[in-house]
Tab-separated table of C-alpha atoms and ligand atoms in Angstrom:
chain	number	residue	atom	x	y	z
Q	1	MET	CA	77.983	107.487	86.876
Q	2	HIS	CA	78.384	103.731	86.518
Q	3	THR	CA	75.644	101.115	86.692
Q	4	THR	CA	75.394	97.341	86.799
Q	5	ALA	CA	75.800	97.456	82.998
Q	6	SER	CA	79.511	97.846	83.829
Q	7	ASP	CA	81.034	97.890	87.306
Q	8	GLY	CA	78.592	100.007	89.290
Q	9	THR	CA	76.378	98.373	91.900
Q	10	LEU	CA	73.050	100.126	91.214
Q	11	SER	CA	70.892	99.264	88.201
Q	12	PRO	CA	70.264	102.181	85.815
Q	13	GLU	CA	66.766	102.622	87.275
Q	14	GLU	CA	67.974	102.540	90.899
Q	15	LEU	CA	70.762	104.964	90.089
Q	16	LEU	CA	68.396	107.482	88.502
Q	17	VAL	CA	66.029	107.317	91.459
Q	18	TYR	CA	69.015	108.015	93.710
Q	19	ALA	CA	70.104	110.912	91.454
Q	20	LYS	CA	66.624	112.383	91.731
Q	21	GLU	CA	66.732	112.032	95.523
Q	22	LYS	CA	70.043	113.899	95.564
Q	23	GLY	CA	68.497	116.811	93.660
Q	24	ILE	CA	70.503	116.191	90.506
Q	25	GLU	CA	68.943	117.572	87.319
Q	26	TYR	CA	71.470	116.699	84.605
Q	27	CYS	CA	73.498	113.533	84.625
Q	28	ALA	CA	75.250	110.969	82.484
Q	29	ILE	CA	75.477	107.197	82.767
Q	30	SER	CA	78.994	106.676	81.467
Q	31	ASP	CA	79.520	102.943	81.840
Q	32	HIS	CA	82.776	101.362	80.742
Q	33	ASP	CA	82.668	100.275	77.097
Q	34	THR	CA	78.898	99.968	76.829
Q	35	MET	CA	75.871	102.203	76.407
Q	36	ASP	CA	73.431	99.524	77.582
Q	37	GLY	CA	72.980	101.231	80.955
Q	38	TYR	CA	72.113	104.495	79.239
Q	39	LEU	CA	69.635	102.773	76.925
Q	40	GLN	CA	68.032	100.963	79.877
Q	41	GLY	CA	67.769	104.150	81.906
Q	42	LYS	CA	66.452	106.503	79.223
Q	43	GLU	CA	62.753	105.993	79.911
Q	44	LYS	CA	63.153	106.075	83.674
Q	45	ALA	CA	65.010	109.397	83.390
Q	46	LYS	CA	62.126	110.849	81.386
Q	47	GLU	CA	59.647	109.599	83.956
Q	48	LEU	CA	61.656	111.242	86.752
Q	49	GLY	CA	62.137	114.499	84.842
Q	50	LEU	CA	65.927	114.110	84.734
Q	51	THR	CA	68.057	115.042	81.733
Q	52	LEU	CA	70.125	111.962	80.990
Q	53	ILE	CA	73.025	112.762	78.680
Q	54	PRO	CA	74.060	109.849	76.435
Q	55	ALA	CA	77.577	108.844	77.463
Q	56	ILE	CA	80.243	106.165	77.579
Q	57	GLU	CA	83.712	105.697	79.080
Q	58	ILE	CA	85.948	103.891	76.596
Q	59	SER	CA	89.071	102.047	77.783
Q	60	THR	CA	91.825	103.009	75.371
Q	61	GLY	CA	95.554	102.428	75.063
Q	62	TYR	CA	98.078	105.238	75.237
Q	63	ARG	CA	101.829	104.506	75.452
Q	64	GLY	CA	101.194	101.053	76.885
Q	65	ILE	CA	98.781	102.106	79.627
Q	66	GLY	CA	94.997	102.250	79.881
Q	67	VAL	CA	93.569	105.747	79.483
Q	68	HIS	CA	89.834	106.380	79.733
Q	69	VAL	CA	88.084	108.571	77.195
Q	70	LEU	CA	84.568	109.786	77.921
Q	71	GLY	CA	82.147	110.266	75.063
Q	72	TYR	CA	79.199	112.586	75.676
Q	73	CYS	CA	76.152	113.393	73.564
Q	74	LEU	CA	76.894	110.564	71.139
Q	75	ASP	CA	74.382	108.470	69.246
Q	76	PRO	CA	74.252	105.058	71.009
Q	77	LEU	CA	72.899	103.368	67.904
Q	78	ASN	CA	75.528	104.592	65.465
Q	79	PRO	CA	76.868	101.447	63.717
Q	80	SER	CA	80.498	102.578	63.879
Q	81	LEU	CA	80.486	102.153	67.661
Q	82	GLU	CA	79.594	98.463	67.746
Q	83	PRO	CA	82.820	96.898	66.397
Q	84	VAL	CA	84.899	98.958	68.839
Q	85	LEU	CA	82.788	97.980	71.818
Q	86	ASN	CA	82.745	94.323	70.741
Q	87	PHE	CA	86.520	94.303	70.589
Q	88	VAL	CA	86.961	95.947	73.986
Q	89	GLN	CA	84.324	93.783	75.658
Q	90	LYS	CA	85.733	90.537	74.242
Q	91	ASP	CA	89.215	91.399	75.376
Q	92	ARG	CA	87.957	92.236	78.872
Q	93	VAL	CA	86.546	88.703	79.123
Q	94	ARG	CA	89.855	87.186	77.926
Q	95	ARG	CA	91.740	89.252	80.498
Q	96	ASN	CA	89.314	88.310	83.277
Q	97	HIS	CA	89.714	84.580	82.563
Q	98	GLN	CA	93.503	84.900	82.702
Q	99	MET	CA	93.450	86.843	85.978
Q	100	ILE	CA	91.112	84.306	87.545
Q	101	GLN	CA	93.293	81.449	86.371
Q	102	LEU	CA	96.322	83.044	88.053
Q	103	MET	CA	94.354	83.304	91.309
Q	104	GLN	CA	93.170	79.714	91.025
Q	105	GLU	CA	96.752	78.536	90.463
Q	106	ASP	CA	97.565	80.150	93.809
Q	107	GLY	CA	94.774	78.154	95.437
Q	108	ILE	CA	92.254	81.010	95.671
Q	109	ASP	CA	88.668	79.764	95.582
Q	110	ILE	CA	87.350	82.016	92.814
Q	111	SER	CA	85.660	81.213	89.501
Q	112	TYR	CA	84.289	83.139	86.553
Q	113	GLU	CA	80.953	81.365	86.891
Q	114	LYS	CA	80.574	82.386	90.530
Q	115	LEU	CA	81.399	85.996	89.721
Q	116	GLU	CA	78.846	86.038	86.905
Q	117	GLU	CA	76.222	84.472	89.166
Q	118	GLU	CA	76.769	87.186	91.718
Q	119	TYR	CA	77.482	90.257	89.585
Q	120	GLY	CA	75.982	89.639	86.131
Q	121	ASP	CA	77.564	89.391	82.704
Q	122	ILE	CA	79.956	92.305	82.883
Q	123	ILE	CA	82.838	91.512	85.180
Q	124	GLY	CA	85.682	93.852	86.024
Q	125	ARG	CA	88.459	94.044	88.558
Q	126	PRO	CA	86.186	95.648	91.202
Q	127	HIS	CA	84.153	92.408	91.242
Q	128	MET	CA	87.319	90.361	91.683
Q	129	ALA	CA	88.257	92.729	94.511
Q	130	LYS	CA	84.908	92.069	96.189
Q	131	ALA	CA	85.407	88.306	95.866
Q	132	LEU	CA	88.859	88.579	97.475
Q	133	MET	CA	87.296	90.587	100.290
Q	134	LYS	CA	84.626	87.951	100.875
Q	135	LEU	CA	87.337	85.312	101.071
Q	136	GLY	CA	88.991	87.398	103.790
Q	137	LEU	CA	92.163	87.850	101.741
Q	138	VAL	CA	92.013	91.644	101.666
Q	139	SER	CA	90.460	94.271	103.911
Q	140	SER	CA	88.892	96.511	101.245
Q	141	ILE	CA	88.514	97.005	97.513
Q	142	SER	CA	91.459	99.379	97.401
Q	143	ASP	CA	93.536	96.921	99.446
Q	144	ALA	CA	92.727	94.271	96.794
Q	145	PHE	CA	93.893	96.602	94.018
Q	146	ASP	CA	97.024	97.630	95.895
Q	147	ARG	CA	98.092	94.109	96.766
Q	148	TYR	CA	96.889	92.039	93.839
Q	149	LEU	CA	94.967	93.693	91.016
Q	150	LYS	CA	96.605	96.909	89.914
Q	151	ARG	CA	99.227	97.253	87.213
Q	152	GLY	CA	102.448	95.566	88.332
Q	153	GLU	CA	100.786	93.365	90.971
Q	154	LYS	CA	100.577	89.590	91.022
Q	155	TYR	CA	97.243	88.935	89.323
Q	156	TYR	CA	97.195	91.866	86.940
Q	157	VAL	CA	96.854	90.972	83.274
Q	158	LYS	CA	97.014	93.684	80.663
Q	159	ARG	CA	94.062	94.337	78.400
Q	160	GLU	CA	94.372	95.047	74.694
Q	161	TYR	CA	92.919	98.420	73.968
Q	162	ILE	CA	91.882	100.346	70.931
Q	163	SER	CA	94.131	103.336	70.555
Q	164	PHE	CA	93.406	106.597	72.281
Q	165	VAL	CA	93.308	108.323	68.877
Q	166	ASP	CA	90.886	105.778	67.366
Q	167	ALA	CA	88.494	106.050	70.315
Q	168	ILE	CA	88.326	109.830	69.942
Q	169	GLU	CA	87.719	109.441	66.219
Q	170	LYS	CA	84.891	106.961	66.838
Q	171	ILE	CA	83.202	109.219	69.382
Q	172	HIS	CA	83.320	112.020	66.824
Q	173	ALA	CA	81.943	109.693	64.144
Q	174	CYS	CA	78.971	109.056	66.460
Q	175	GLY	CA	78.358	112.797	66.789
Q	176	GLY	CA	79.771	112.994	70.307
Q	177	ILE	CA	82.400	115.002	72.121
Q	178	ALA	CA	85.488	113.256	73.497
Q	179	ILE	CA	86.724	114.112	76.975
Q	180	LEU	CA	89.879	112.927	78.717
Q	181	ALA	CA	88.661	111.239	81.923
Q	182	HIS	CA	90.298	111.833	85.333
Q	183	PRO	CA	93.594	113.134	83.878
Q	184	TYR	CA	95.675	112.657	87.063
Q	185	GLN	CA	94.831	108.980	87.398
Q	186	TYR	CA	97.597	107.994	85.002
Q	187	LYS	CA	100.328	109.390	87.249
Q	188	TYR	CA	102.126	111.383	84.572
Q	189	GLU	CA	104.452	114.115	85.790
Q	190	GLY	CA	106.789	116.745	84.338
Q	191	LYS	CA	107.711	116.209	80.694
Q	192	ASP	CA	105.521	113.090	80.432
Q	193	TRP	CA	102.507	115.087	81.591
Q	194	GLU	CA	103.251	117.806	79.040
Q	195	GLN	CA	103.568	115.210	76.291
Q	196	PHE	CA	100.282	113.614	77.423
Q	197	MET	CA	98.455	116.932	77.131
Q	198	LEU	CA	100.051	117.609	73.743
Q	199	ASP	CA	99.105	114.156	72.447
Q	200	ALA	CA	95.531	114.660	73.670
Q	201	LYS	CA	95.401	117.936	71.783
Q	202	ASN	CA	96.852	116.370	68.633
Q	203	ALA	CA	94.352	113.514	68.906
Q	204	ASP	CA	91.627	116.140	68.683
Q	205	ILE	CA	90.221	115.721	72.182
Q	206	ASP	CA	87.399	118.191	72.841
Q	207	GLY	CA	87.763	118.577	76.541
Q	208	ILE	CA	89.023	117.426	79.899
Q	209	GLU	CA	87.415	116.209	83.126
Q	210	VAL	CA	88.375	118.968	85.513
Q	211	TYR	CA	85.988	118.359	88.424
Q	212	TYR	CA	86.484	114.851	89.740
Q	213	SER	CA	85.868	113.220	93.087
Q	214	GLY	CA	89.094	113.290	95.039
Q	215	TYR	CA	90.748	116.140	93.118
Q	216	ASP	CA	91.618	119.063	95.363
Q	217	LEU	CA	91.181	122.736	94.492
Q	218	GLU	CA	94.806	123.141	93.439
Q	219	GLN	CA	94.564	120.236	91.026
Q	220	ILE	CA	91.300	121.599	89.688
Q	221	ASP	CA	92.860	125.034	89.153
Q	222	THR	CA	95.720	123.509	87.162
Q	223	LEU	CA	93.304	121.581	84.962
Q	224	LEU	CA	91.156	124.675	84.470
Q	225	GLU	CA	94.222	126.586	83.281
Q	226	ILE	CA	95.091	123.818	80.806
Q	227	ALA	CA	91.512	123.713	79.547
Q	228	LYS	CA	91.577	127.477	79.024
Q	229	GLU	CA	94.907	127.382	77.164
Q	230	ASN	CA	93.638	124.692	74.806
Q	231	ASN	CA	90.120	125.978	74.502
Q	232	TRP	CA	88.865	122.658	75.851
Q	233	ILE	CA	85.393	121.919	77.180
Q	234	VAL	CA	85.368	121.437	80.955
Q	235	THR	CA	83.350	118.571	82.443
Q	236	GLY	CA	82.841	117.116	85.884
Q	237	GLY	CA	82.177	113.618	87.115
Q	238	SER	CA	81.891	111.958	90.491
Q	239	ASP	CA	82.695	108.528	88.931
Q	240	TYR	CA	80.038	107.059	91.194
Q	241	HIS	CA	80.194	103.224	91.300
Q	242	GLY	CA	77.915	102.454	94.280
Q	243	THR	CA	79.573	100.159	96.821
Q	244	ASN	CA	82.345	99.286	94.354
Q	245	LYS	CA	83.856	102.659	95.263
Q	246	PRO	CA	82.403	103.246	98.721
Q	247	HIS	CA	84.287	106.509	99.265
Q	248	ILE	CA	82.503	108.226	96.345
Q	249	ASP	CA	78.968	109.602	96.583
Q	250	LEU	CA	76.786	110.687	93.699
Q	251	GLY	CA	77.303	114.205	92.372
Q	252	VAL	CA	80.051	115.071	94.837
Q	253	VAL	CA	83.140	116.902	93.564
Q	254	ASN	CA	85.169	119.835	94.869
Q	255	VAL	CA	84.226	123.066	93.140
Q	256	PRO	CA	86.088	126.332	93.762
Q	257	ASP	CA	83.933	129.311	94.810
Q	258	SER	CA	85.076	131.224	91.762
Q	259	CYS	CA	83.811	128.569	89.378
Q	260	ILE	CA	81.409	129.614	86.699
Q	261	CYS	CA	79.711	126.488	85.427
Q	262	LYS	CA	78.626	126.333	81.843
Q	263	LEU	CA	76.256	123.516	81.050
Q	264	LEU	CA	76.806	121.610	77.863
Q	265	ILE	CA	73.718	119.788	76.719
Z	301	LIG	P1	88.762	96.892	84.685
Z	301	LIG	O1	87.998	97.681	83.665
Z	301	LIG	O2	88.199	95.564	84.935
Z	301	LIG	O3	90.231	96.866	84.416
Z	301	LIG	O4	88.570	97.683	86.069
Z	301	LIG	C1	88.602	99.052	86.076
Z	301	LIG	C2	87.814	99.543	87.247
Z	301	LIG	O5	88.609	99.373	88.407
Z	301	LIG	C3	87.486	101.024	87.149
Z	301	LIG	O6	86.206	101.264	87.697
Z	301	LIG	C4	88.538	101.636	88.011
Z	301	LIG	O7	88.152	102.890	88.521
Z	301	LIG	C5	88.696	100.609	89.111
Z	301	LIG	N1	90.024	100.764	89.713
Z	301	LIG	C6	91.196	100.866	89.074
Z	301	LIG	N2	92.221	100.998	89.970
Z	301	LIG	C7	91.647	100.996	91.209
Z	301	LIG	C8	92.150	101.098	92.556
Z	301	LIG	N3	93.468	101.227	92.803
Z	301	LIG	N4	91.252	101.055	93.570
Z	301	LIG	C9	89.932	100.920	93.330
Z	301	LIG	N5	89.388	100.811	92.091
Z	301	LIG	C10	90.230	100.853	91.038
Z	302	LIG	ZN1	84.486	101.636	86.655
């Protein structure tokens, strides 16, 4: 789940209240490149009787593309995490400024200051998408990504990432387990997919996100098979972002009838 500490639209407290309303008992705030949302929400979770698993979603680089690695059960105060997060956060800001400049050069009325005023300190492409929507330039957030913001489109600027391998190592150094997030999102197929899985294994990944909003039962079955072959931990995530991803609701993923869920706490 994402909060306003990254690119979700509910504050950690609001999100946890919503999780409680939905009947959720165990959950993880896995904001992009920060554990601030988790730290903010910890007390509220206790108050509500929810188990809040410490988590993060780190943006990493693998073969020139951005691959997300989830860290679960890690110590948010471990000093080895800070330099990594500083690097990733700083580079996000650099990238944001460049994307906004490209839009401004095209005459689009957008500014970093206005985005910060509206959405807080942590800005990501979903906020830019919302701004483009407000200006009437796109019809939805996904339209904004498809036409302007995704890799290969006009206003996309690449971020510098820490390597996939380093991120996994850091999560381990903080006592956590490293999980490959939404494995199909990177559009690998055939030999490239096989290489991706092999590289994840060689990088010492602990598990894979099998249950994910939008993945159908066939996709889930394939991922379950891969997890079994590699002896990987299986996790699930809705990737809830509030109104930044309006098609996703909290705690909702497809789960086959045959699924036996093992909780990792
Ligand atoms: P950023 O970290 O600023 O590069 O933005 C990444 C965020 O944008 C993540 O929450 C992604 O899930 C979201 N995102 C990436 N591609 C798309 C897309 N095509 N449509 C909607 N959201 C997307
Ligand atoms: Zn996000």
